[in-house]
Every structure is written in structure tokens, then in C-alpha cells.
Short mmCIF file of C-alpha atoms in Angstrom, two decimals:
data_model
loop_
_atom_site.label_atom_id
_atom_site.label_comp_id
_atom_site.label_asym_id
_atom_site.label_seq_id
_atom_site.Cartn_x
_atom_site.Cartn_y
_atom_site.Cartn_z
CA MET A 1 -45.82 -57.35 34.20
CA LYS A 2 -43.45 -60.29 35.70
CA ASN A 3 -41.09 -59.54 38.63
CA VAL A 4 -37.20 -59.62 37.98
CA TYR A 5 -34.96 -61.22 40.15
CA ILE A 6 -31.10 -61.26 40.62
CA ASN A 7 -30.57 -64.98 40.79
CA SER A 8 -26.90 -65.07 40.93
CA VAL A 9 -23.65 -62.69 40.81
CA GLY A 10 -20.11 -63.07 39.46
CA SER A 11 -17.38 -60.43 40.14
CA ILE A 12 -13.83 -59.60 39.51
CA SER A 13 -12.86 -56.44 41.01
CA ALA A 14 -9.96 -55.01 42.84
CA GLN A 15 -10.96 -56.87 45.85
CA LYS A 16 -10.99 -60.87 46.05
CA THR A 17 -14.77 -61.11 45.07
CA PHE A 18 -14.66 -63.81 42.75
CA ASP A 19 -15.23 -66.36 45.50
CA ASN A 20 -19.18 -65.96 46.26
CA ALA A 21 -18.67 -67.55 49.62
CA ALA A 22 -16.98 -64.65 50.90
CA PHE A 23 -17.98 -61.32 51.29
CA LEU A 24 -15.25 -58.19 51.77
CA ASN A 25 -13.92 -59.86 54.65
CA ASP A 26 -10.41 -59.64 53.12
CA ILE A 27 -9.62 -56.37 51.98
CA THR A 28 -6.95 -55.59 49.41
CA LYS A 29 -5.22 -52.42 50.24
CA TYR A 30 -3.57 -50.22 47.50
CA HIS A 31 -1.59 -47.08 47.40
CA ASP A 32 -1.74 -46.31 44.03
CA ASN A 33 -4.35 -43.91 42.15
CA VAL A 34 -4.77 -46.59 39.48
CA ILE A 35 -5.72 -49.85 41.08
CA PRO A 36 -6.03 -53.29 39.09
CA ALA A 37 -8.60 -55.91 39.46
CA VAL A 38 -7.32 -59.21 41.40
CA ASN A 39 -7.00 -61.86 38.78
CA PRO A 40 -8.83 -65.41 39.68
CA VAL A 41 -6.79 -68.40 37.97
CA TYR A 42 -8.18 -67.79 34.56
CA LYS A 43 -6.92 -71.23 33.39
CA ASP A 44 -9.67 -72.81 35.72
CA TYR A 45 -12.31 -71.33 33.64
CA ILE A 46 -10.91 -70.66 30.10
CA SER A 47 -8.61 -73.06 27.98
CA PRO A 48 -5.02 -71.84 27.56
CA ALA A 49 -5.60 -72.22 23.60
CA ALA A 50 -8.62 -69.71 23.89
CA ALA A 51 -7.28 -67.06 26.48
CA ARG A 52 -4.22 -66.65 24.99
CA ARG A 53 -5.55 -63.98 22.49
CA MET A 54 -7.67 -62.59 25.29
CA ALA A 55 -6.89 -59.25 26.94
CA LYS A 56 -7.62 -58.91 30.58
CA GLY A 57 -11.22 -57.38 30.20
CA ILE A 58 -12.13 -60.29 28.05
CA LYS A 59 -10.85 -62.89 30.55
CA MET A 60 -12.68 -60.70 33.48
CA GLY A 61 -15.84 -60.68 31.62
CA ILE A 62 -15.89 -64.63 30.63
CA VAL A 63 -14.85 -65.71 34.03
CA SER A 64 -17.46 -63.48 36.06
CA SER A 65 -20.02 -64.62 33.54
CA LYS A 66 -19.19 -68.36 34.17
CA ILE A 67 -19.16 -67.72 37.99
CA ALA A 68 -22.82 -66.22 37.89
CA LEU A 69 -24.04 -69.10 35.54
CA ASN A 70 -22.36 -71.72 37.87
CA GLU A 71 -24.29 -70.21 40.92
CA ALA A 72 -27.37 -70.13 38.89
CA ASN A 73 -26.90 -73.92 37.98
CA LEU A 74 -27.42 -72.79 34.20
CA ASP A 75 -25.26 -74.09 31.18
CA ASN A 76 -26.93 -71.18 28.95
CA VAL A 77 -29.13 -68.15 28.95
CA ASP A 78 -31.49 -66.53 26.74
CA ALA A 79 -29.68 -63.37 26.21
CA ILE A 80 -26.44 -61.77 26.99
CA ILE A 81 -26.38 -57.99 27.58
CA THR A 82 -23.24 -56.01 28.26
CA GLY A 83 -22.44 -52.66 29.43
CA THR A 84 -19.07 -51.18 28.85
CA GLY A 85 -17.51 -47.51 28.75
CA MET A 86 -14.35 -48.31 26.84
CA GLY A 87 -14.47 -51.86 25.83
CA CYS A 88 -11.70 -53.72 25.01
CA VAL A 89 -9.30 -50.69 25.34
CA ARG A 90 -5.93 -52.57 25.53
CA ASP A 91 -6.32 -54.11 22.22
CA SER A 92 -7.54 -50.80 20.74
CA GLU A 93 -4.59 -49.15 22.00
CA LYS A 94 -2.30 -51.90 20.60
CA PHE A 95 -3.40 -51.86 17.06
CA VAL A 96 -3.54 -48.10 16.96
CA ARG A 97 0.00 -48.02 18.24
CA ALA A 98 1.04 -50.63 15.75
CA ILE A 99 -0.47 -48.36 12.77
CA ILE A 100 1.51 -45.31 14.13
CA ASP A 101 4.74 -47.12 14.86
CA ASN A 102 4.60 -49.00 11.69
CA ASP A 103 3.55 -46.31 9.41
CA GLU A 104 0.33 -48.26 8.72
CA GLN A 105 2.14 -51.20 7.52
CA TYR A 106 2.42 -54.75 9.18
CA LEU A 107 -0.94 -54.85 10.93
CA THR A 108 -1.52 -58.03 12.58
CA PRO A 109 -5.23 -59.14 12.94
CA THR A 110 -5.60 -59.94 16.62
CA PRO A 111 -5.57 -56.95 18.48
CA PHE A 112 -8.15 -55.32 15.59
CA ILE A 113 -10.42 -58.53 16.05
CA GLN A 114 -10.35 -58.21 19.89
CA SER A 115 -10.65 -54.67 20.05
CA THR A 116 -14.51 -53.99 19.65
CA HIS A 117 -16.60 -52.82 22.34
CA ASN A 118 -18.78 -56.11 21.84
CA THR A 119 -15.78 -58.37 21.97
CA VAL A 120 -16.68 -59.43 25.54
CA GLY A 121 -20.23 -60.15 24.82
CA GLY A 122 -19.26 -62.11 21.87
CA GLN A 123 -16.58 -64.21 23.28
CA ILE A 124 -19.21 -65.05 26.38
CA ALA A 125 -21.36 -66.34 23.80
CA LEU A 126 -18.79 -68.36 21.86
CA GLU A 127 -17.73 -70.02 25.21
CA LEU A 128 -21.40 -70.66 26.10
CA ASN A 129 -22.54 -71.44 22.69
CA CYS A 130 -25.29 -69.13 23.12
CA LYS A 131 -27.08 -67.83 20.12
CA GLY A 132 -29.64 -65.79 21.55
CA TYR A 133 -29.92 -61.90 21.85
CA ASN A 134 -26.43 -60.37 22.29
CA PHE A 135 -26.24 -56.61 22.91
CA THR A 136 -23.62 -54.30 24.23
CA TYR A 137 -24.22 -50.75 25.53
CA VAL A 138 -21.57 -48.12 25.34
CA HIS A 139 -23.14 -45.32 27.19
CA SER A 140 -20.26 -44.03 29.55
CA SER A 141 -21.03 -44.40 33.20
CA ILE A 142 -24.77 -45.65 32.33
CA SER A 143 -23.61 -48.53 30.46
CA PHE A 144 -24.35 -51.01 33.03
CA GLU A 145 -27.64 -49.39 33.67
CA SER A 146 -28.65 -49.53 30.12
CA ALA A 147 -27.91 -53.11 29.87
CA LEU A 148 -29.96 -53.41 33.07
CA MET A 149 -32.97 -51.74 31.67
CA ASP A 150 -32.99 -53.79 28.46
CA ALA A 151 -32.89 -56.97 30.44
CA LEU A 152 -35.61 -55.81 32.93
CA LEU A 153 -37.77 -54.94 30.03
CA GLN A 154 -37.40 -58.20 28.42
CA LEU A 155 -37.87 -60.13 31.57
CA GLN A 156 -40.74 -57.98 32.92
CA LEU A 157 -42.56 -58.75 29.52
CA ASP A 158 -41.63 -62.51 29.54
CA GLU A 159 -39.54 -62.04 26.32
CA ALA A 160 -36.78 -64.13 28.04
CA LYS A 161 -36.75 -66.24 31.33
CA ASN A 162 -32.92 -66.04 31.98
CA ILE A 163 -30.47 -63.15 30.92
CA LEU A 164 -26.98 -62.72 31.67
CA ILE A 165 -26.12 -59.03 32.18
CA GLY A 166 -22.86 -57.47 33.19
CA GLY A 167 -20.58 -54.51 33.27
CA VAL A 168 -16.93 -54.65 32.22
CA ASP A 169 -14.08 -52.24 31.92
CA GLU A 170 -10.23 -52.64 31.83
CA HIS A 171 -7.22 -50.43 32.34
CA GLY A 172 -5.56 -49.25 29.34
CA ASP A 173 -1.82 -47.70 29.46
CA HIS A 174 -2.28 -45.06 27.12
CA THR A 175 -6.00 -43.94 28.22
CA THR A 176 -4.79 -44.14 31.69
CA GLU A 177 -2.06 -41.64 30.89
CA ILE A 178 -4.26 -39.28 29.25
CA HIS A 179 -6.73 -39.15 32.26
CA LYS A 180 -3.61 -38.47 34.45
CA ILE A 181 -2.91 -35.64 32.25
CA ILE A 182 -6.25 -33.96 32.30
CA ASN A 183 -6.40 -34.61 36.11
CA HIS A 184 -9.39 -37.18 35.94
CA ILE A 185 -7.11 -39.26 38.00
CA LYS A 186 -5.97 -37.65 41.39
CA PRO A 187 -2.38 -36.28 40.71
CA GLU A 188 -1.39 -36.40 44.30
CA GLN A 189 -0.91 -39.92 46.12
CA VAL A 190 -3.90 -40.50 47.99
CA GLY A 191 -4.64 -44.16 47.56
CA PRO A 192 -8.28 -45.28 47.48
CA TYR A 193 -8.70 -45.33 51.26
CA ASN A 194 -8.65 -41.59 51.68
CA LEU A 195 -10.85 -40.71 48.86
CA LEU A 196 -13.37 -38.99 50.69
CA ASN A 197 -10.94 -36.77 52.74
CA SER A 198 -8.72 -35.82 49.63
CA LYS A 199 -10.62 -32.61 49.04
CA THR A 200 -8.95 -32.66 45.43
CA GLU A 201 -10.20 -33.04 41.93
CA GLY A 202 -10.05 -36.34 40.10
CA ALA A 203 -10.45 -40.24 41.09
CA VAL A 204 -8.83 -43.35 41.86
CA PHE A 205 -9.56 -45.44 38.82
CA GLY A 206 -10.00 -49.13 38.68
CA GLU A 207 -11.28 -51.83 36.60
CA GLY A 208 -13.34 -55.16 36.91
CA ALA A 209 -16.14 -57.33 35.59
CA ASN A 210 -19.44 -57.76 37.41
CA PHE A 211 -22.16 -60.22 35.66
CA PHE A 212 -25.48 -61.38 36.95
CA VAL A 213 -28.05 -63.76 35.99
CA LEU A 214 -31.37 -62.06 36.12
CA SER A 215 -34.63 -64.12 35.79
CA ASN A 216 -38.24 -63.67 35.90
CA GLU A 217 -38.49 -66.80 37.97
CA LYS A 218 -37.42 -66.55 41.61
CA SER A 219 -35.15 -69.42 43.10
CA ASN A 220 -33.89 -70.51 46.31
CA SER A 221 -30.76 -68.83 45.81
CA SER A 222 -32.21 -65.32 44.39
CA TYR A 223 -30.52 -62.28 46.02
CA ALA A 224 -32.99 -59.42 45.34
CA LYS A 225 -35.86 -58.23 43.30
CA ILE A 226 -34.95 -55.33 40.67
CA THR A 227 -37.84 -52.83 41.38
CA SER A 228 -36.75 -50.09 38.86
CA VAL A 229 -33.90 -48.44 37.17
CA GLN A 230 -33.92 -44.92 35.88
CA THR A 231 -31.07 -43.01 33.93
CA TYR A 232 -30.62 -39.44 33.12
CA ASN A 233 -28.10 -37.85 30.95
CA THR A 234 -28.21 -34.52 32.67
CA LEU A 235 -29.41 -33.57 36.14
CA GLN A 236 -28.98 -30.37 37.97
CA GLU A 237 -27.70 -30.76 41.44
CA ASN A 238 -30.62 -28.67 42.70
CA ALA A 239 -33.05 -30.99 41.25
CA LEU A 240 -31.55 -34.11 42.49
CA LYS A 241 -33.27 -34.45 45.61
CA GLN A 242 -36.74 -34.03 44.02
CA GLN A 243 -35.70 -36.38 41.40
CA ALA A 244 -35.12 -39.17 43.98
CA ILE A 245 -38.37 -38.39 45.61
CA ALA A 246 -40.29 -38.51 42.43
CA PHE A 247 -38.45 -41.91 41.54
CA LEU A 248 -39.36 -43.33 44.80
CA LYS A 249 -42.86 -41.85 44.63
CA GLU A 250 -43.40 -43.98 41.32
CA HIS A 251 -43.09 -46.97 43.49
CA ASP A 252 -45.26 -45.87 46.53
CA LEU A 253 -42.11 -45.35 48.44
CA SER A 254 -40.63 -42.16 50.44
CA THR A 255 -37.16 -41.58 51.59
CA ASP A 256 -38.15 -43.18 55.06
CA ASP A 257 -38.81 -46.54 53.30
CA ILE A 258 -35.23 -46.83 52.19
CA ASP A 259 -33.04 -49.05 54.41
CA LEU A 260 -29.82 -48.38 52.61
CA LEU A 261 -28.56 -45.68 50.32
CA ILE A 262 -25.46 -46.85 48.14
CA LEU A 263 -23.58 -43.89 46.71
CA GLY A 264 -20.93 -43.67 44.07
CA ASN A 265 -18.67 -41.15 45.53
CA ASN A 266 -15.52 -41.12 43.98
CA GLY A 267 -13.69 -38.39 45.99
CA ASP A 268 -13.71 -35.68 43.09
CA VAL A 269 -14.15 -32.69 45.04
CA ASN A 270 -15.91 -31.02 42.11
CA PHE A 271 -18.60 -33.58 41.35
CA ASP A 272 -19.04 -35.43 44.81
CA VAL A 273 -21.50 -32.35 45.72
CA PHE A 274 -24.06 -34.35 43.90
CA TYR A 275 -23.51 -37.42 46.51
CA ASN A 276 -23.40 -34.92 49.17
CA THR A 277 -26.75 -33.31 48.21
CA LEU A 278 -28.39 -36.98 48.21
CA SER A 279 -26.58 -37.71 51.22
CA GLU A 280 -28.09 -34.95 52.98
CA ALA A 281 -31.62 -35.79 51.67
CA PHE A 282 -31.48 -39.29 53.22
CA SER A 283 -29.45 -38.11 56.42
CA LYS A 284 -31.73 -40.68 58.60
CA THR A 285 -30.89 -43.62 56.28
CA PRO A 286 -27.78 -45.86 56.68
CA GLN A 287 -25.40 -45.00 53.78
CA ALA A 288 -22.55 -46.98 51.79
CA TYR A 289 -20.16 -46.25 49.42
CA TYR A 290 -17.79 -48.51 47.32
CA LYS A 291 -15.29 -46.90 44.79
CA HIS A 292 -12.38 -46.84 47.59
CA LEU A 293 -12.64 -50.58 47.09
CA SER A 294 -13.33 -50.97 43.19
CA GLY A 295 -11.98 -47.82 42.02
CA GLU A 296 -14.03 -45.63 39.38
CA PHE A 297 -14.60 -46.78 35.90
CA ASN A 298 -17.32 -46.40 33.61
CA THR A 299 -19.05 -49.61 34.98
CA ALA A 300 -18.06 -49.24 38.59
CA SER A 301 -21.76 -49.08 39.39
CA SER A 302 -21.89 -52.73 38.51
CA PHE A 303 -19.85 -53.36 41.53
CA GLY A 304 -22.24 -51.09 43.49
CA PHE A 305 -25.13 -53.47 42.11
CA TRP A 306 -22.99 -56.54 43.28
CA LEU A 307 -22.63 -54.81 46.73
CA ALA A 308 -26.39 -54.04 47.14
CA SER A 309 -27.13 -57.79 46.03
CA LYS A 310 -24.67 -59.19 48.61
CA ILE A 311 -26.22 -56.83 51.43
CA ILE A 312 -29.73 -57.75 50.82
CA LYS A 313 -29.02 -61.58 50.56
CA THR A 314 -26.70 -61.79 53.67
CA GLN A 315 -28.19 -58.85 55.56
CA THR A 316 -24.90 -57.79 56.32
CA LEU A 317 -23.34 -54.26 55.95
CA PRO A 318 -19.46 -54.80 55.97
CA GLU A 319 -17.85 -52.06 57.99
CA VAL A 320 -15.51 -51.00 55.05
CA VAL A 321 -18.39 -49.57 53.14
CA LYS A 322 -20.15 -47.54 55.95
CA LEU A 323 -20.70 -43.99 55.03
CA ASN A 324 -22.27 -42.79 58.03
CA GLY A 325 -23.17 -44.22 61.51
CA VAL A 326 -27.07 -44.74 61.08
CA GLN A 327 -28.05 -48.32 61.86
CA ALA A 328 -30.87 -50.49 60.33
CA SER A 329 -32.41 -53.70 61.73
CA SER A 330 -32.54 -54.98 58.07
CA TYR A 331 -31.98 -54.24 54.46
CA LYS A 332 -35.09 -54.75 52.59
CA THR A 333 -35.09 -51.89 50.15
CA VAL A 334 -31.84 -50.50 48.83
CA LEU A 335 -31.54 -47.53 46.55
CA LEU A 336 -28.32 -47.07 44.46
CA TYR A 337 -27.36 -43.58 43.13
CA ASN A 338 -24.35 -43.10 40.67
CA GLN A 339 -23.04 -40.38 38.33
CA TYR A 340 -19.79 -39.54 36.69
CA ARG A 341 -18.47 -36.16 36.48
CA GLY A 342 -21.87 -34.53 36.71
CA GLU A 343 -23.21 -36.65 34.07
CA ASN A 344 -25.02 -39.79 33.60
CA HIS A 345 -26.89 -40.20 36.50
CA SER A 346 -28.63 -43.35 37.70
CA PHE A 347 -31.02 -44.60 40.39
CA THR A 348 -31.48 -48.33 40.78
CA LEU A 349 -34.03 -49.82 43.31
CA LEU A 350 -33.53 -53.28 44.84
CA SER A 351 -35.72 -54.94 47.47
CA GLN A 352 -35.48 -58.15 49.46
CA CYS A 353 -37.43 -61.17 47.79
CA MET B 1 20.96 -70.79 11.25
CA ASP B 2 20.66 -71.82 14.99
CA ALA B 3 20.47 -68.27 16.07
CA LEU B 4 17.80 -67.76 13.62
CA LYS B 5 15.76 -70.81 14.71
CA GLN B 6 16.11 -69.28 18.30
CA GLU B 7 14.94 -65.90 17.30
CA LEU B 8 11.97 -67.49 15.42
CA LYS B 9 10.95 -69.49 18.52
CA GLU B 10 11.22 -66.37 20.83
CA ASN B 11 9.17 -64.30 18.19
CA LEU B 12 6.59 -67.07 17.79
CA ILE B 13 6.03 -67.13 21.67
CA GLU B 14 5.70 -63.24 21.87
CA GLN B 15 3.81 -62.56 18.78
CA LEU B 16 1.26 -65.38 19.33
CA ASN B 17 1.02 -65.20 23.16
CA LEU B 18 2.11 -68.71 23.83
CA GLU B 19 2.25 -67.65 27.57
CA ASP B 20 3.10 -71.25 28.95
CA MET B 21 5.87 -71.97 26.63
CA SER B 22 9.43 -71.28 26.34
CA PRO B 23 11.82 -71.69 23.38
CA GLU B 24 12.87 -75.00 24.73
CA ASP B 25 9.56 -76.52 24.71
CA ILE B 26 9.41 -75.95 20.86
CA ALA B 27 11.56 -78.53 18.89
CA ASN B 28 13.11 -77.47 15.31
CA ASP B 29 10.82 -80.21 13.62
CA ASP B 30 7.55 -79.82 15.77
CA MET B 31 4.38 -79.29 13.64
CA LEU B 32 3.57 -75.73 14.17
CA PHE B 33 -0.20 -76.26 12.97
CA GLY B 34 -2.50 -79.10 13.52
CA ASP B 35 -1.33 -81.70 16.26
CA GLY B 36 1.74 -79.95 16.92
CA LEU B 37 1.72 -76.62 18.51
CA GLY B 38 -1.85 -76.17 17.31
CA LEU B 39 -1.75 -72.95 15.61
CA ASP B 40 -4.53 -71.79 13.64
CA SER B 41 -5.49 -69.59 10.65
CA ILE B 42 -5.24 -66.32 12.75
CA ASP B 43 -1.78 -67.29 13.66
CA ALA B 44 -0.95 -67.89 10.21
CA LEU B 45 -1.83 -64.22 9.35
CA GLU B 46 0.52 -63.16 12.19
CA LEU B 47 3.25 -65.06 10.91
CA ILE B 48 2.79 -63.54 7.37
CA VAL B 49 3.08 -60.31 8.91
CA MET B 50 6.13 -61.26 11.13
CA LEU B 51 7.98 -62.34 7.79
CA ASP B 52 7.12 -59.10 6.04
CA LYS B 53 7.97 -57.05 9.25
CA ASN B 54 11.18 -58.73 10.61
CA TYR B 55 12.76 -60.40 7.27
CA GLY B 56 11.29 -58.29 4.49
CA ILE B 57 9.58 -61.25 2.76
CA LYS B 58 6.15 -60.69 1.25
CA LEU B 59 4.08 -64.13 0.94
CA THR B 60 1.46 -63.33 -1.88
CA ASP B 61 0.10 -66.78 -2.47
CA PRO B 62 -1.23 -68.38 0.71
CA LYS B 63 -0.63 -71.99 -0.37
CA GLU B 64 2.98 -71.22 -0.07
CA GLY B 65 2.63 -70.45 3.83
CA ARG B 66 1.42 -74.37 4.08
CA ALA B 67 5.03 -75.58 3.26
CA ILE B 68 6.91 -72.67 4.89
CA PHE B 69 5.18 -72.59 8.36
CA GLU B 70 5.34 -76.47 8.54
CA SER B 71 8.07 -76.27 11.27
CA ILE B 72 10.83 -74.11 12.79
CA ASN B 73 13.06 -75.78 10.30
CA THR B 74 11.17 -74.92 7.29
CA MET B 75 10.64 -71.28 8.46
CA ALA B 76 14.45 -70.78 9.05
CA ALA B 77 15.43 -72.44 5.55
CA TYR B 78 12.90 -70.15 3.62
CA ILE B 79 14.01 -67.12 5.74
CA SER B 80 17.47 -67.60 5.12
CA GLU B 81 17.10 -68.03 1.48
CA HIS B 82 14.52 -65.26 0.73
CA ARG B 83 15.48 -62.43 3.64
CA SER B 84 15.97 -58.90 2.36
CA LYS B 85 16.72 -57.49 5.79
#
């Protein structure tokens, strides 16, 4: 089987991550519990005629894809694989609202056309004129990892050379209101920077798109090697440590071999216990978290994947993501763990290449 | 008639997400499709729905649309003559 490398990245998030030359050195601070992605100048990447029907999620997906392709010096790829939890939720809300408001009359085509979950992958393909394999995974908080797993298998088996993968989700006003009502979004004003001290239920919600060119050919600009990804729909908290050890053992590794553990803590007092459990199991390992920067969304783990890629390539752990005070001389092997509301757990293992 | 033309321009910009345009950018005799504003077939569907919803005009023959949607002038003339609301 071939090795698989992360050859380029493209990120649009609540931070100014769309500039690949920078790495979290200018943090945007928020006070709300629903934080927006920072917009690049979309017109630099998408013609106004094409962009006018696109909701934010589509624009974020296309632009982060183009940033990744530019960095990889590629005009096209063999496949496009997208992960999204909610798809194009803004247009979905728009046409459903129009159905209700207009008593099922006067329905315009644009929001419906743009509302499907695979719109982002389709629009990226249209922009690139890519007629290759195009697939979208909609698997809640393991949507991105499902896309990653598909790409990993195809590249390991040499069925493709370069694959564009990514995770994308956008805010929808109505959906956000529902999440507020059921306390999936924190009711009190904590802001993302006090996430871990909030001791309350719910999370701070975000949005974003993180795309990557994966390849089975290493380049001079490669970020990291992807060793493995594993997902679990259900996992008991008391089995988590053993599962992590077993996952590492499959790759002849132990907890001592991990140079950095990146956790998806979102500050929900009911479910951060999973992260705390793993944190204790890796108490001698440097640890980082990121959802205070990106917010929580179904594909927020793609921001964690971006963070891990940048850390391995730059060998820099930004102060703002540090979760504990343990130091490491280098970051060669990085383990990511994520789950949302106690379900859809994932381990992703990256290493220096 | 001038008020209707202004209203049409505003609706066109809002319904078709012509983000960088203002009503002043659209002349009454500008071609809406092709070399003019560059609208396309999906926009034509949006305009047909707009006529129905805002003015009570149902277009059943797509060929009719070609002449009606030629410009703001032709749209305003047709709406004035056929509107039911």
C-alpha cells in the first residue's frame, strides 16, 4: 500500500486562516456564542456572475479548495470528496420558508437547486471542470473523517494520485435558533475563549471550510503523512482509553510515542468528559484544542486536521491552542480525537514526512 | 409607469442577487439577457415566478417570455396591461 500525504491546505474559518503564509498569529476574538467565518475576498476566486447564486458555504468550499489547489500547484484532481453535516442549510431554509410563506405557490428554482448536500462538491467540480469521482459524505460529526477514509483507501490502493478532500458547514439562521432552544448552543454569554471554564451545557457554534489536496506522491511542500483514521458511531467513555491504546497499537505505537494530542473540546459540560478522560490518559503528552477558535460544527474536526497539518509542517505549537503545559522538542506524531455529544468519535493519526 | 420600472429594477436586483448593481445601473432599455445584464435561463424562471407572485400574471407559453423579458421597458409595458394585482 502507498503512503498518503497532505500536500496542501486551504482553510476558511472564524480566524483569518485563508492566508497559508500565516499561522494563527492574528486571532480574531468574539463574544457571541455563534461565530461567523472570516470572509476572504471571494471575487478574487469566483466570478461575480457565478458567485451571485452561491450561499456562504458554497463560496467557502470553492475558495478553500482553490487555495489548496494553488498551493499544490495543481489545476485539477482525480477526485473530489466532501464531508458536510448540514450541507447548504441556508438555501434549504430559504426554500422551505418559501413553501410555507407562499402556501406552496411561487417557488423559485435557485434555493432548491443550491440546497442539496452535494452542492459544494458539485460546484467545486464545475469550477475546476473536474469530471472525476465526486462524493459527499453526510455523517454528522464524522462527515469529514468519512471523506478522509474514502480518499485514504483510494490513494493507498493507487486508484488515484491526487484527491481534493474537505469539510464544510455554514450557519443557517433558523437552524441556529433551534440549537439555541434545545441548549446545544450555550444559553449564557460566555464567548469562545472561556469555553473550558464555562461548566455549562452546549457549545459555541461556528462555521467554515477546510480543504486539502491528498496525494500518494510526496512533494517538497508536503505537510504530513496520514497514518490512519478510525471512526466509531458509539463509544463508551470507560472504553475510550483502551480504544485509543488499541488504535495506536495497530500502528506499533503507544501513548508515549505521541508528540501531541489534539482534542475537540467544545466546553459542553455533559460531553467534555470524553476529552477529559483521554486527556488524563495522555497526561505526559502535550495537548491542544481548537474549538475556541473555530467554534463547533459538524466538520469542525477538519479545522483540527488543518491545525495538526500546520503544526507538523511548521513545528510550531501556537500558544493560543495549548491545553496543558507539557513541552515537546518536536511534533512528529500527532493524534487527533473528536466526538460530538458523545457520538461519532474519531481518531486520526498524522506523522511528519 | 416610472414607479413600476423602479420597482422592477429593485426586485430584479434582490431576486436575482445582482449584488454589485443598483437600480441606477440598469437603463430602461438595457437588454436583460445575452449581452446586456447577462441573465440566464434560471433567471428567466425566477422572473416568471416574480410576475406570478407580485403581479398575478401567469406565463404559460415560454416563448412569450423572450419578448416580455427583453428589457425593463418591455416588462413594465406587459405588466401594466396584464396585471391582476
